[in-house]
Short mmCIF file of C-alpha atoms and ligand atoms in Angstrom, two decimals:
data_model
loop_
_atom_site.label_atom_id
_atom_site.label_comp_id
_atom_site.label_asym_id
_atom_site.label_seq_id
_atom_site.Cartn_x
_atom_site.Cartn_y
_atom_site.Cartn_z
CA UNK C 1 -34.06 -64.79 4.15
CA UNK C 2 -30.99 -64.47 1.56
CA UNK C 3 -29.57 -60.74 1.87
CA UNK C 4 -28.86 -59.01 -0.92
CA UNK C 5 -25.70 -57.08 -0.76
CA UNK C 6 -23.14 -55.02 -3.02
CA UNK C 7 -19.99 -54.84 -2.09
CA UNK C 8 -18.59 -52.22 0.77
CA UNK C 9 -16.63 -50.58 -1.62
CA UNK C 10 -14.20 -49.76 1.24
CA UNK C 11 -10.90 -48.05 0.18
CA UNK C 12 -7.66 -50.65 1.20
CA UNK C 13 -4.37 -50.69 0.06
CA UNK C 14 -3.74 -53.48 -3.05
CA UNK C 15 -4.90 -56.93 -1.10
CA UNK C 16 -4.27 -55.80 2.31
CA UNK C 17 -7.80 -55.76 4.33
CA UNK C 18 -9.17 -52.80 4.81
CA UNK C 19 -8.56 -50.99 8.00
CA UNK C 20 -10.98 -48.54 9.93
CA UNK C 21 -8.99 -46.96 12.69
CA UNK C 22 -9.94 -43.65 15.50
CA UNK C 23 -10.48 -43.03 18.97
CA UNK C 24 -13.03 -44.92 20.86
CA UNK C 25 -14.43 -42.08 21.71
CA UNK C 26 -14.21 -38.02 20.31
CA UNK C 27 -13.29 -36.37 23.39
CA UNK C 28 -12.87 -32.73 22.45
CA UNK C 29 -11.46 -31.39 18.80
CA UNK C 30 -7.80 -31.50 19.39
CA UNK C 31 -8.15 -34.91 20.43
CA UNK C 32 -10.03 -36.02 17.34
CA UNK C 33 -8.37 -33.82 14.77
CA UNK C 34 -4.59 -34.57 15.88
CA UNK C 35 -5.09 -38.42 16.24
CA UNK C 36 -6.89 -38.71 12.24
CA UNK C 37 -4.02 -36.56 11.22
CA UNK C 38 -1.35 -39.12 12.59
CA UNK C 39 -3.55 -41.72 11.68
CA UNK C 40 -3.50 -40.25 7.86
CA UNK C 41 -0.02 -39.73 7.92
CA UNK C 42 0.34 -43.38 8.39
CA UNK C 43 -1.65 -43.53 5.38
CA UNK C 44 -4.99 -44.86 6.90
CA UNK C 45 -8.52 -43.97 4.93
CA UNK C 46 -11.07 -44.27 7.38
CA UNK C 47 -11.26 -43.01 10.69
CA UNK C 48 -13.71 -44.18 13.72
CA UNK C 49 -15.06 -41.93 16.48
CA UNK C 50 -17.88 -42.36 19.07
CA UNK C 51 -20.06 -39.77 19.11
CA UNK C 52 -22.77 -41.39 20.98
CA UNK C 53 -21.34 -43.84 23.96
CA UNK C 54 -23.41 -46.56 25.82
CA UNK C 55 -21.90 -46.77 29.10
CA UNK C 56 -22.96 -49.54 31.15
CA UNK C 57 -23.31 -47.33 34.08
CA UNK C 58 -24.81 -43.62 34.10
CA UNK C 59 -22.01 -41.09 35.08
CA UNK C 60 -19.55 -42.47 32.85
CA UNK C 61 -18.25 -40.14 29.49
CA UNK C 62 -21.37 -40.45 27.20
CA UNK C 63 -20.31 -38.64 24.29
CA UNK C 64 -20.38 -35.25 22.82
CA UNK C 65 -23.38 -36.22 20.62
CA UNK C 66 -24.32 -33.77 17.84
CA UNK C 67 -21.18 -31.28 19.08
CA UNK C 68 -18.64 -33.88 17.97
CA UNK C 69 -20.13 -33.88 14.14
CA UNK C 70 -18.48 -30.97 12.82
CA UNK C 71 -14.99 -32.02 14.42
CA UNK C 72 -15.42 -35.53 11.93
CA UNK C 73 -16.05 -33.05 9.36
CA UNK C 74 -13.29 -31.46 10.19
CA UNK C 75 -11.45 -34.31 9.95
CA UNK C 76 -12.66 -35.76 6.52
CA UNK C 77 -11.86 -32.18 5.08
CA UNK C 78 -8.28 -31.74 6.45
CA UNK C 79 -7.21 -35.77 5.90
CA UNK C 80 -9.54 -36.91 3.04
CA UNK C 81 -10.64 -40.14 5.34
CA UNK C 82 -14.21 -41.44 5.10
CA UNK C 83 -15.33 -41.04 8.35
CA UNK C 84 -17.37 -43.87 10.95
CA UNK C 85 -19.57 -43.72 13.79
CA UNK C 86 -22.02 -45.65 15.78
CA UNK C 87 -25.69 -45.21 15.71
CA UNK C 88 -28.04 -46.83 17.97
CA UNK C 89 -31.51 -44.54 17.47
CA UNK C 90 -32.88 -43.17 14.25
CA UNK C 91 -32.13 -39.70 15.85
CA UNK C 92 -28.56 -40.71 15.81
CA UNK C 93 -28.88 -41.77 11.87
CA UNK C 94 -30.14 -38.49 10.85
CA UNK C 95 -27.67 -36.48 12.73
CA UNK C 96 -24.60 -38.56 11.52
CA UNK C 97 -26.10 -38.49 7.59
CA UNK C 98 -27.00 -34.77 7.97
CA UNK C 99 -22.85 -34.22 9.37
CA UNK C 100 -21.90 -36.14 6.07
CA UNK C 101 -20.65 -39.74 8.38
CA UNK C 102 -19.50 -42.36 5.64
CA UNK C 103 -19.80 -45.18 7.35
CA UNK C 104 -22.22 -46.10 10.27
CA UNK C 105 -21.91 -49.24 12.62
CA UNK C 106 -24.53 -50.70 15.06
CA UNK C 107 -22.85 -51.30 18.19
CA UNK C 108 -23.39 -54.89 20.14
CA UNK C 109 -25.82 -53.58 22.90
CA UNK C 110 -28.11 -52.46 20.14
CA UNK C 111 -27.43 -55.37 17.66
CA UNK C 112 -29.35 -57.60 20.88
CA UNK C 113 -31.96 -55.32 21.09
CA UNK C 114 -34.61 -56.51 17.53
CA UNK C 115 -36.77 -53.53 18.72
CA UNK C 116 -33.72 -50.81 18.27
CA UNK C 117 -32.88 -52.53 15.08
CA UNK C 118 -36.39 -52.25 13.66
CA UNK C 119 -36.23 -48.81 14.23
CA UNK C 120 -32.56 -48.71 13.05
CA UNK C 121 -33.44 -50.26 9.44
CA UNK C 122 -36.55 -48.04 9.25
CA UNK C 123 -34.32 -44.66 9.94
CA UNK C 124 -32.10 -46.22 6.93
CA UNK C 125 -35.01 -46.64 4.25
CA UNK C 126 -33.48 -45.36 0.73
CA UNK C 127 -30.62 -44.61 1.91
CA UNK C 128 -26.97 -45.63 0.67
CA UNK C 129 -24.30 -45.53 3.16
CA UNK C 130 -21.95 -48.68 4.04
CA UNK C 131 -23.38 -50.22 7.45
CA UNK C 132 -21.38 -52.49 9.70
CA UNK C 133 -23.46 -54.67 12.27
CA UNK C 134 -21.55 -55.74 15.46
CA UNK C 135 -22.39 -58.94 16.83
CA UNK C 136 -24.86 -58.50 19.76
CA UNK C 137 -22.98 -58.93 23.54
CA UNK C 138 -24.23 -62.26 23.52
CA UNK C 139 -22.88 -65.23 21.33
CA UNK C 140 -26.14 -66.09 19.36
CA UNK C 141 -25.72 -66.28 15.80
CA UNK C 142 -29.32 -66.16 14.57
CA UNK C 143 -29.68 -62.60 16.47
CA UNK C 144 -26.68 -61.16 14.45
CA UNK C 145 -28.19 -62.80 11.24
CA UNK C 146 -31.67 -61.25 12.05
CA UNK C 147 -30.31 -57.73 12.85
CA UNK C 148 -28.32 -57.93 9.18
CA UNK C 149 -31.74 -59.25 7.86
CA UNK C 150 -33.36 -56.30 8.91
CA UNK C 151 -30.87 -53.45 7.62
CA UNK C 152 -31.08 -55.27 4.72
CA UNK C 153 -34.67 -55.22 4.54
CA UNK C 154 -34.51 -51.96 4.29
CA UNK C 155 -32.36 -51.67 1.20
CA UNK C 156 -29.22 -51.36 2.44
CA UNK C 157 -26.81 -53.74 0.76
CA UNK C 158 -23.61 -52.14 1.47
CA UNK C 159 -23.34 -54.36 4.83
CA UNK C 160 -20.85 -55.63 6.73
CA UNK C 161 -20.54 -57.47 9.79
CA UNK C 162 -18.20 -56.73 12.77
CA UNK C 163 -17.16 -59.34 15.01
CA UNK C 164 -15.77 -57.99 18.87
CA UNK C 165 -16.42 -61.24 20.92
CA UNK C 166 -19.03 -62.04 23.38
CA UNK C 167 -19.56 -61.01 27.16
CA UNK C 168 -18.99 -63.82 29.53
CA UNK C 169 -19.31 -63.97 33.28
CA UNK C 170 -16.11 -65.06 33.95
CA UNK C 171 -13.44 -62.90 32.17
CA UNK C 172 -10.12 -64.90 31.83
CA UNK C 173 -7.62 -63.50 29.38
CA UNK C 174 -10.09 -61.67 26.90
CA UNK C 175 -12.63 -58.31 27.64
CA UNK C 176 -15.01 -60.29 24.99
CA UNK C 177 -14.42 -63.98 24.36
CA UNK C 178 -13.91 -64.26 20.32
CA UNK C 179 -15.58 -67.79 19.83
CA UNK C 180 -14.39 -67.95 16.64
CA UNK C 181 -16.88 -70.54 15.13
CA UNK C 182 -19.34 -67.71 15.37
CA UNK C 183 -18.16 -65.68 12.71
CA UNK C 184 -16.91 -68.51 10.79
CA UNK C 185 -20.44 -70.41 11.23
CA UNK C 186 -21.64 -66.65 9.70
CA UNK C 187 -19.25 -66.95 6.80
CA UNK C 188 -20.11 -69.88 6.03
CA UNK C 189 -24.13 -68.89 6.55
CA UNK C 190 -23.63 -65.86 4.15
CA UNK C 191 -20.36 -66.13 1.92
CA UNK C 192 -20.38 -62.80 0.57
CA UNK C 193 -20.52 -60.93 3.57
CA UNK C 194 -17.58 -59.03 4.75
CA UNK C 195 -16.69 -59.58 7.93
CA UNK C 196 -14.68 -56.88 10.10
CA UNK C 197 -12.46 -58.22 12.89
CA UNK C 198 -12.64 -55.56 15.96
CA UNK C 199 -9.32 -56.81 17.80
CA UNK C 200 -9.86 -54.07 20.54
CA UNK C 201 -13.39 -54.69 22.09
CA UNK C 202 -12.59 -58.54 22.44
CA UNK C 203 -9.04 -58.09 23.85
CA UNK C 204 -9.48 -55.36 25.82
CA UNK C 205 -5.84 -55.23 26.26
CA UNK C 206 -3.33 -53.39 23.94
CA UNK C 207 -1.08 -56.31 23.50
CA UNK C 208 -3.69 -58.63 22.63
CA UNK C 209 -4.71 -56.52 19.50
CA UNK C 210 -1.32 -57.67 17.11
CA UNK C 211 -2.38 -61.39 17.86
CA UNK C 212 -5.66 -61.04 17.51
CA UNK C 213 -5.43 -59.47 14.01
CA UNK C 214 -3.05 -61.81 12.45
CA UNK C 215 -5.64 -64.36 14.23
CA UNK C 216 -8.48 -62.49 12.45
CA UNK C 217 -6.26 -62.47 9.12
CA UNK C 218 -5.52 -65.94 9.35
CA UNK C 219 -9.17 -67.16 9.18
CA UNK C 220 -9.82 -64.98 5.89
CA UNK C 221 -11.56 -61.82 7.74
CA UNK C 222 -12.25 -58.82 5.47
CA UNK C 223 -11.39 -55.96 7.33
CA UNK C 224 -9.89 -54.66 11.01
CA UNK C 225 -11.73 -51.43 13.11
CA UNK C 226 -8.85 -50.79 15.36
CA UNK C 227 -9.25 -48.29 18.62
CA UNK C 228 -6.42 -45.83 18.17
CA UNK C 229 -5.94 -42.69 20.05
CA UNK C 230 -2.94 -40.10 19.92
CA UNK C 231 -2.72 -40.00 23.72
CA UNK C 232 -3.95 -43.88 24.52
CA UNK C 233 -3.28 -44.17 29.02
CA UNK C 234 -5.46 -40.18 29.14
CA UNK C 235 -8.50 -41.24 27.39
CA UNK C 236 -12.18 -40.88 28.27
CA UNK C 237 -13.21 -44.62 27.27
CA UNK C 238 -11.57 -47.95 26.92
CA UNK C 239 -8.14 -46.59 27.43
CA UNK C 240 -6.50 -49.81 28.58
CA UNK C 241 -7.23 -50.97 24.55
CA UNK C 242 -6.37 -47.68 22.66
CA UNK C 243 -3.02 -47.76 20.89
CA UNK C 244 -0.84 -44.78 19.26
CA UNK C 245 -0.96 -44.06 15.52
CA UNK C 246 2.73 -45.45 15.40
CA UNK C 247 1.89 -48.87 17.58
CA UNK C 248 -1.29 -49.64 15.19
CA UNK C 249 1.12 -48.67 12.21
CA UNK C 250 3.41 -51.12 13.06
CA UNK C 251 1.11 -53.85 14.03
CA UNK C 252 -0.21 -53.69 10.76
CA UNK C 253 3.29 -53.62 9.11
CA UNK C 254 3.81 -56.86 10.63
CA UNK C 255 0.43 -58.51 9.63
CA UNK C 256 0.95 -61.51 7.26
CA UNK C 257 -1.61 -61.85 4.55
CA UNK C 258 -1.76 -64.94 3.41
CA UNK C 259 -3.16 -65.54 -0.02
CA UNK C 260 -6.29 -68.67 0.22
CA UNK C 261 -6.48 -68.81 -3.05
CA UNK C 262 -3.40 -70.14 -4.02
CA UNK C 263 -2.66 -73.55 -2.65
CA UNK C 264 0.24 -75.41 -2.69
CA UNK C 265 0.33 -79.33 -4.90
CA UNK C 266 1.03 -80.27 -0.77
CA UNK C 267 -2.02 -79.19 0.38
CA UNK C 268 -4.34 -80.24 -2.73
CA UNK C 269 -3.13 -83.66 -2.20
CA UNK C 270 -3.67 -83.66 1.94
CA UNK C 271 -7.22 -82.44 0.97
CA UNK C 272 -8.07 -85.32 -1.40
CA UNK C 273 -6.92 -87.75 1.53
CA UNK C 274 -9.67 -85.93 3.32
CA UNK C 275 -12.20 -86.36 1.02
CA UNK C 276 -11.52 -90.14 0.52
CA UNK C 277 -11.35 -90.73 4.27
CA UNK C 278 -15.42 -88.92 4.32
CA UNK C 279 -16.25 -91.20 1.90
CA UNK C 280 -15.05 -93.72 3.27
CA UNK C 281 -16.74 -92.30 6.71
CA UNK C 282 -20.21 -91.93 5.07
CA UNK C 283 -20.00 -95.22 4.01
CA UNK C 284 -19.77 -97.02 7.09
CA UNK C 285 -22.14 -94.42 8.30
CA UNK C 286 -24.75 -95.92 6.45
CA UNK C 287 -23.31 -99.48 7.09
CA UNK C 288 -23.78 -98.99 10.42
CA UNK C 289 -27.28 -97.34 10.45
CA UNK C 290 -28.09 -100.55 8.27
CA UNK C 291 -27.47 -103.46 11.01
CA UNK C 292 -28.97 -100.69 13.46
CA UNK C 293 -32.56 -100.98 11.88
CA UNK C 294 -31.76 -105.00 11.29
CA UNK C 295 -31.67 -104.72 15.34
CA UNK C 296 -34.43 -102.67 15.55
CA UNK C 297 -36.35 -105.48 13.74
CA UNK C 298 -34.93 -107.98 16.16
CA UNK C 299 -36.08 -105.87 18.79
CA UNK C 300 -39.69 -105.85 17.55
CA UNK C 301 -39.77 -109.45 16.81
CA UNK C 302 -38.81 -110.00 21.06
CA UNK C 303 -40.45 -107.36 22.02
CA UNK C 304 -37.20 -105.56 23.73
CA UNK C 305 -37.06 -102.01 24.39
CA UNK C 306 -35.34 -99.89 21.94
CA UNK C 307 -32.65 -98.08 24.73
CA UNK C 308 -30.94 -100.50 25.78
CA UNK C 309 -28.87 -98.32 28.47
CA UNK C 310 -25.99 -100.54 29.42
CA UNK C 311 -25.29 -101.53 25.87
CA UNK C 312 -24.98 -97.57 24.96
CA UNK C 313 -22.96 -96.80 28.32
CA UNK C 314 -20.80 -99.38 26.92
CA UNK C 315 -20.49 -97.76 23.78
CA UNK C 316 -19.55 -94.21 24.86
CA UNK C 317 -17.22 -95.50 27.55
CA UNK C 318 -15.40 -97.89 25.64
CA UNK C 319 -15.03 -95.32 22.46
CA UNK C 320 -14.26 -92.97 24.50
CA UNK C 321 -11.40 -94.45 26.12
CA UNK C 322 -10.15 -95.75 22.50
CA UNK C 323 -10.33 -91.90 21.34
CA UNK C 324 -8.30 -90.87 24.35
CA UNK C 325 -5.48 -92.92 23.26
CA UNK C 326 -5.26 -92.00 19.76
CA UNK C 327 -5.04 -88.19 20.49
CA UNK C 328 -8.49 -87.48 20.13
CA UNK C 329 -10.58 -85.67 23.38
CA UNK C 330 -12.56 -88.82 24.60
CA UNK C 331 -15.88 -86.10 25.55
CA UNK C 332 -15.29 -85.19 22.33
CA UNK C 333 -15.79 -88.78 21.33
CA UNK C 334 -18.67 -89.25 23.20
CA UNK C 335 -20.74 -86.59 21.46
CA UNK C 336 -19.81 -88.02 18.21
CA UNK C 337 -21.09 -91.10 19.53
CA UNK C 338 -24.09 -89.62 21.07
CA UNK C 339 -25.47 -87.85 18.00
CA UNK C 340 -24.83 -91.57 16.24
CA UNK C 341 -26.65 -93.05 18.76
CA UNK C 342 -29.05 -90.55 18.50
CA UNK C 343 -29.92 -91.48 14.62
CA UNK C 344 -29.88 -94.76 15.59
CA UNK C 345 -32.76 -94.80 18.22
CA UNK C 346 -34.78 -92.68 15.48
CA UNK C 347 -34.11 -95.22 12.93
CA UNK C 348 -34.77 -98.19 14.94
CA UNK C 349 -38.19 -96.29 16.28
CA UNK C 350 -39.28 -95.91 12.44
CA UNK C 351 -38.28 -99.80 12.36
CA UNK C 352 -40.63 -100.48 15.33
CA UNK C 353 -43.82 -98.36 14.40
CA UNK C 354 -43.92 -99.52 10.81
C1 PEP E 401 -17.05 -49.08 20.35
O1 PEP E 401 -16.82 -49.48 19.21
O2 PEP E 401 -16.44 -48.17 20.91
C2 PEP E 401 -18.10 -49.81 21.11
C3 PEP E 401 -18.82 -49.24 22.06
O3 PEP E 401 -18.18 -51.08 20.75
P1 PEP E 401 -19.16 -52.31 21.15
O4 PEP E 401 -20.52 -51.95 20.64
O5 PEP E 401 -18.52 -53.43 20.41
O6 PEP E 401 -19.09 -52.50 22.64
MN1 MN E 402 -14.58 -48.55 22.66
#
């Protein structure tokens, strides 16, 4: 299904992505009120709250719910800042719209669930408001596609996807492992969708977030929804990730933006090499497929097999090997071979049952 969008429309200072920026959670007015006004100070225009928390265990801080609203009105009188929350049930979409939230996101726990985002997009019919989809918790691509599909479905096109990394068993250096090829693979699925790095759910860790953003910069990403919180080790949720107005201030300050558009002769030159060295590539490619089928007619004249299994172990070891001394990963080698192979035996078959 192709999505039809608008753009966000997202207020950001002249080329710089835009920034969304708040408290995990809003833990009581003071809280929320002080840390927009620092934020604003520091000249951000959108501020993030949860209002509605899934814990992963019961007991845990679960939000203020509908109390919370009029502190984020509060805060968009007092600062100006649009103001950003997450909804996971159609009761939480009316409440938010009703307290005058700019911008809602679907958080990854719902994003997995296609029920809860059926119900999402139908809470959402005819109305305009910016939504941001979170990848879901686990790293499938077509699930995040199909919960976009179905906000848009419901007319929504001011949509935007947020990526905060993927749950994985084994946690090494990252709360949520970023698997970057996801959201590229997305980008490159649906060009003209913004995409909105969240450096604090896949770090976990406040000094992963500057790396992560310039990371998140560096591959062309829209936007950043940072976790910031004026009193970061005494907070209710995800403290270990929160950072002051002032550290997220100067973390952005030190971002560098670098401009895509604008190559250098250098690199326009490097890329042409590429392009001949495909060609050239595709070529013997097809050469190769060629003699393939010319075996796969010798085959069927002597009535051999078509796998001939020492012959391909011979082939994977022996490239392999070759790949491991030019600098290239000899499994990753192998798989190139083994999807070549692969065409192969389905040429040669066609060959065969002609
Ligand atoms: C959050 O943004 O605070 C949150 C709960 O995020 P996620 O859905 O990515 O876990
Ligand atoms: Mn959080």
């Amino acid at each position: 299904m192709e999505l039809e969008l608008l753009p966000l429309g997202l207020p950001s200072d002249n080329e710089r992505p835009f920034v969304i920026a708040g408290p995990c959670s809003a833990e009581t007015e003071e809280q929320t009120v002080t840390t927009a006004k620092q934020l604003a100070d520091k000249g951000c225009h959108m501020f993030r709250a949860g209002i509605w928390k899934p814990r992963t265990k019961p007991g845990g801080f679960e939000g203020n719910g509908e109390k919370a609203l009029p502190w984020m009105q509060t805060v968009k009188q007092e600062t100006g800042m649009l103001t950003a929350t997450e909804v996971a049930t159609p009761d939480h979409v009316e409440l938010a719209l009703r307290y005058g939230i700019d911008i809602l996101w679907v958080g990854a726990r719902t994003t997995a669930n296609p029920f809860a985002m059926q119900s999402l997009a139908d809470a959402l019919k005819g109305v305009d408001v910016p939504v941001l989809v979170k990848n879901p918790v686990n790293p499938d691509l077509e699930l995040w596609i199909g919960a976009l599909e179905r906000i848009n479905g419901a007319g929504v096109k001011r949509l935007g996807a947020i990526h905060r990394g993927f749950s994985s068993y084994d946690k090494k250096i990252y709360r949520n492992l970023p698997m970057w090829q996801i959201p590229i693979e997305l980008r490159r699925r649906i060009p003209n969708l913004p995409i909105v790095n969240d450096p604090s759910h896949i770090g976990g860790r406040r000094d992963l977030i500057a790396p992560l953003c310039q990371q998140a910069m560096d591959l062309g990403m829209d936007g950043l929804i940072i976790e910031s919180h004026c009193n970061p080790d005494a907070a209710w949720s995800d403290a270990s990730q929160q950072i002051t107005p002032d550290i997220l201030d100067y973390i952005l300050s030190i971002l560098v933006i670098r401009d895509e558009i604008v190559t250098t002769e250098n690199i326009t030159a490097l890329r042409k090499q590429i392009d001949e060295i495909d060609n050239n590539l595709m070529d013997l490619l097809a050469k190769r497929m060629r003699i393939s089928r010319e075996i796969g007619q010798y085959k069927k004249e002597h009535g051999m097999t078509i796998l001939q299994t020492n012959r391909y172990n011979e082939i994977l070891e022996k490239r392999g090997a070759q790949g491991a001394l030019c600098g290239i990963d000899s499994d990753c080698i192998k798989q190139i071979f083994e999807t070549i192979h692969e065409e192969s035996v389905k040429q040669q078959m066609e060959v065969l049952n002609k």
